[in-house]
CSV table of C-alpha atoms in Angstrom, one decimal:
chain,number,residue,atom,x,y,z
A,1,MET,CA,21.8,-12.4,-3.5
A,2,SER,CA,23.9,-9.4,-2.6
A,3,ASN,CA,22.1,-6.1,-2.0
A,4,SER,CA,23.4,-2.6,-2.5
A,5,THR,CA,21.9,0.6,-1.0
A,6,LEU,CA,20.8,3.9,-2.5
A,7,LYS,CA,20.4,7.1,-0.6
A,8,ILE,CA,17.6,9.5,-1.4
A,9,THR,CA,19.2,12.9,-2.2
A,10,GLY,CA,16.5,15.4,-1.4
A,11,GLY,CA,13.0,16.2,0.0
A,12,THR,CA,11.2,14.7,3.0
A,13,LEU,CA,12.9,11.4,2.7
A,14,ARG,CA,16.4,12.8,2.2
A,15,SER,CA,19.2,10.6,3.4
A,16,ARG,CA,16.9,7.6,3.9
A,17,THR,CA,18.1,4.5,2.1
A,18,ILE,CA,16.7,1.7,0.0
A,19,SER,CA,18.3,-1.5,-1.1
A,20,TYR,CA,18.2,-3.2,-4.4
A,21,THR,CA,19.6,-6.6,-5.6
A,22,LYS,CA,22.6,-6.3,-7.8
A,23,LYS,CA,22.0,-9.6,-9.5
A,24,ARG,CA,18.7,-8.5,-11.0
A,25,LYS,CA,20.6,-6.4,-13.6
A,26,ILE,CA,19.1,-3.2,-12.2
A,27,LYS,CA,21.1,-0.1,-13.0
A,28,PRO,CA,19.8,2.7,-10.7
A,29,THR,CA,20.2,6.3,-11.8
A,30,LYS,CA,23.4,7.7,-10.2
A,31,SER,CA,22.9,10.1,-7.3
A,32,TYR,CA,24.6,12.9,-9.2
A,33,ILE,CA,22.2,12.6,-12.1
A,34,ARG,CA,19.2,12.4,-9.7
A,35,GLU,CA,20.3,15.7,-8.2
A,36,VAL,CA,20.6,17.2,-11.7
A,37,ILE,CA,17.1,15.9,-12.6
A,38,PHE,CA,15.4,17.3,-9.6
A,39,ASN,CA,17.3,20.6,-9.7
A,40,THR,CA,16.0,21.0,-13.3
A,41,ILE,CA,12.4,19.8,-12.9
A,42,ASN,CA,10.1,22.2,-11.1
A,43,ILE,CA,8.2,19.8,-8.8
A,44,ASN,CA,4.7,20.6,-7.4
A,45,ASN,CA,2.2,18.6,-5.4
A,46,GLU,CA,-0.2,18.2,-8.3
A,47,MET,CA,2.3,16.3,-10.6
A,48,ARG,CA,1.9,12.7,-11.6
A,49,VAL,CA,4.9,10.6,-12.5
A,50,LEU,CA,5.2,7.6,-14.9
A,51,ASP,CA,8.3,5.6,-14.1
A,52,LEU,CA,8.9,3.0,-16.9
A,53,PHE,CA,11.5,0.3,-16.4
A,54,CYS,CA,11.5,1.4,-12.7
A,55,GLY,CA,14.1,-1.1,-11.5
A,56,SER,CA,14.9,-0.1,-8.0
A,57,GLY,CA,12.2,2.6,-7.8
A,58,ILE,CA,14.7,5.3,-6.8
A,59,LEU,CA,13.5,7.9,-9.4
A,60,SER,CA,9.9,7.6,-8.1
A,61,LEU,CA,11.1,7.8,-4.5
A,62,GLU,CA,13.1,11.0,-5.3
A,63,ALA,CA,10.0,12.5,-6.9
A,64,ILE,CA,7.7,11.5,-4.1
A,65,SER,CA,10.2,12.7,-1.5
A,66,ARG,CA,10.1,16.1,-3.2
A,67,GLY,CA,6.3,16.3,-3.2
A,68,VAL,CA,4.7,14.9,-6.4
A,69,MET,CA,1.1,13.7,-6.0
A,70,SER,CA,1.8,10.1,-7.1
A,71,SER,CA,3.9,7.8,-9.1
A,72,THR,CA,2.9,5.0,-11.5
A,73,MET,CA,5.8,2.5,-11.8
A,74,VAL,CA,6.1,-0.3,-14.4
A,75,ASP,CA,8.6,-3.1,-14.5
A,76,LYS,CA,8.3,-6.6,-15.8
A,77,ASP,CA,10.7,-8.2,-13.2
A,78,TYR,CA,8.5,-9.7,-10.6
A,79,LEU,CA,11.2,-10.0,-7.9
A,80,ALA,CA,12.2,-6.4,-8.5
A,81,CYS,CA,8.6,-5.3,-8.1
A,82,GLU,CA,8.3,-7.3,-4.8
A,83,HIS,CA,11.5,-5.7,-3.5
A,84,ILE,CA,10.2,-2.2,-4.4
A,85,LYS,CA,7.0,-2.9,-2.5
A,86,HIS,CA,9.0,-4.0,0.5
A,87,GLU,CA,11.3,-0.9,0.4
A,88,PHE,CA,8.4,1.5,-0.1
A,89,ASP,CA,6.5,-0.1,2.9
A,90,LYS,CA,9.7,0.3,5.0
A,91,LEU,CA,9.6,4.1,4.2
A,92,GLU,CA,5.8,4.3,4.7
A,93,VAL,CA,5.4,5.6,1.1
A,94,LYS,CA,1.8,5.0,-0.1
A,95,ASN,CA,1.2,7.3,-3.1
A,96,TYR,CA,2.3,5.0,-5.8
A,97,ILE,CA,1.0,2.3,-8.0
A,98,LEU,CA,3.3,-0.5,-9.2
A,99,TYR,CA,2.5,-2.6,-12.2
A,100,ASN,CA,4.4,-5.8,-12.8
A,101,HIS,CA,4.0,-5.6,-16.6
A,102,ASP,CA,5.9,-5.5,-19.8
A,103,VAL,CA,6.4,-1.7,-20.4
A,104,ILE,CA,5.5,-1.9,-24.1
A,105,ASN,CA,2.2,-3.7,-23.3
A,106,TYR,CA,1.5,-1.2,-20.5
A,107,ILE,CA,1.9,1.8,-22.8
A,108,GLU,CA,-0.2,0.1,-25.5
A,109,ASN,CA,-3.1,-0.7,-23.1
A,110,ASN,CA,-3.2,2.3,-20.8
A,111,ASN,CA,-6.0,4.7,-21.8
A,112,LYS,CA,-5.2,7.5,-19.4
A,113,PRO,CA,-1.8,8.9,-20.5
A,114,ARG,CA,-1.8,12.0,-18.3
A,115,PHE,CA,1.6,12.1,-16.6
A,116,ASP,CA,3.5,15.3,-15.9
A,117,ILE,CA,6.9,13.6,-15.6
A,118,ILE,CA,7.9,10.5,-17.6
A,119,PHE,CA,11.1,8.6,-16.6
A,120,LEU,CA,12.5,6.1,-19.0
A,121,ASP,CA,15.4,3.9,-18.0
A,122,ALA,CA,15.2,1.0,-20.4
A,123,PRO,CA,17.8,-1.8,-20.3
A,124,TYR,CA,20.9,-1.0,-22.4
A,125,ASP,CA,21.7,-3.1,-25.5
A,126,THR,CA,18.0,-3.4,-26.4
A,127,ASN,CA,15.7,-1.4,-28.7
A,128,LEU,CA,13.2,-0.8,-25.8
A,129,LEU,CA,14.0,2.8,-25.3
A,130,GLU,CA,13.3,3.7,-28.9
A,131,LEU,CA,10.2,1.5,-29.0
A,132,SER,CA,8.9,3.1,-25.8
A,133,ILE,CA,9.5,6.7,-27.0
A,134,GLU,CA,7.8,5.9,-30.4
A,135,LEU,CA,4.8,4.4,-28.7
A,136,LEU,CA,4.5,7.1,-26.0
A,137,SER,CA,4.4,9.6,-28.9
A,138,LYS,CA,1.9,7.6,-30.9
A,139,LYS,CA,-0.4,7.1,-27.9
A,140,ASN,CA,-0.4,10.8,-27.0
A,141,TYR,CA,1.5,10.6,-23.7
A,142,PHE,CA,3.5,13.7,-24.6
A,143,ASP,CA,0.4,15.8,-25.2
A,144,ASN,CA,-0.2,16.6,-21.5
A,145,ASN,CA,3.3,16.0,-20.3
A,146,SER,CA,5.8,18.5,-18.9
A,147,TYR,CA,9.1,16.7,-18.5
A,148,ILE,CA,10.7,13.6,-20.0
A,149,TYR,CA,13.8,12.0,-18.6
A,150,PHE,CA,15.6,9.2,-20.3
A,151,GLU,CA,19.0,7.7,-20.3
A,152,GLN,CA,21.0,5.5,-22.6
A,153,HIS,CA,24.5,4.0,-22.7
A,154,LYS,CA,26.9,6.7,-23.9
A,155,LYS,CA,28.4,4.4,-26.6
A,156,ASP,CA,24.9,3.8,-28.0
A,157,TYR,CA,23.9,7.5,-28.1
A,158,ASN,CA,20.9,7.7,-30.5
A,159,GLN,CA,20.3,11.1,-32.1
A,160,LYS,CA,17.0,9.8,-33.5
A,161,LEU,CA,15.6,9.7,-29.9
A,162,VAL,CA,16.6,13.3,-29.3
A,163,SER,CA,15.0,14.3,-32.6
A,164,MET,CA,11.8,12.5,-31.7
A,165,ILE,CA,11.5,14.2,-28.3
A,166,SER,CA,12.4,17.5,-29.9
A,167,ASN,CA,9.1,17.5,-31.9
A,168,THR,CA,7.2,18.3,-28.7
A,169,HIS,CA,9.8,19.2,-26.1
A,170,ASN,CA,12.9,21.4,-25.7
A,171,ILE,CA,16.0,19.6,-24.7
A,172,VAL,CA,17.1,21.1,-21.4
A,173,LYS,CA,20.0,18.8,-20.6
A,174,ASP,CA,21.9,16.4,-22.9
A,175,SER,CA,24.9,15.3,-20.8
A,176,ASN,CA,27.2,12.4,-20.0
A,177,ILE,CA,28.6,11.1,-16.8
A,178,GLY,CA,30.7,7.9,-16.9
A,179,ASP,CA,29.1,5.6,-19.4
A,180,VAL,CA,25.6,7.2,-19.1
A,181,ASN,CA,24.1,9.8,-21.4
A,182,TYR,CA,21.0,11.4,-20.0
A,183,ILE,CA,18.4,13.7,-21.5
A,184,ILE,CA,15.9,16.0,-19.7
A,185,ALA,CA,13.3,17.6,-21.9
A,186,LEU,CA,10.6,20.2,-21.1
A,187,LYS,CA,7.3,20.5,-23.1
A,188,ARG,CA,7.1,23.5,-25.3
């Protein structure tokens, strides 16, 4: 399988690279968007991250590089998870937990929904983003949360998702780049 590389854009791991396998249908968040995310979110060393549909792990690495306490990552693709472990080991990153689980099942069964930052990068052309946001809300993940980031395909922009998030958070960014629409929201 052919691999591609991603460069970490900031923090202690800045300019270090990780690889990901293109054939796994992973769509890593673009570097420009990652810079916008981390210029918007005020990171501190007590924050905990939840990275759902983590794919390559790049969003968690960016957060860890900038000083968050830890990241909990969830993805159902076994080979992607094994690759993440390899890449994090290569960078000597230890402050993460990686679950090889279905994201919806993880949300339903996790009884400790205390995460300061939630990243959602569900596969396009599915209803997983909407299901995840509905379930995160129902299971009170937004109660103690500070920031939510999610992206969707620009052609499938779903105003309902923005409205759901707006019940608890202020939309800080709602932008497009290429075929990606991304939302950053801050808890009221």
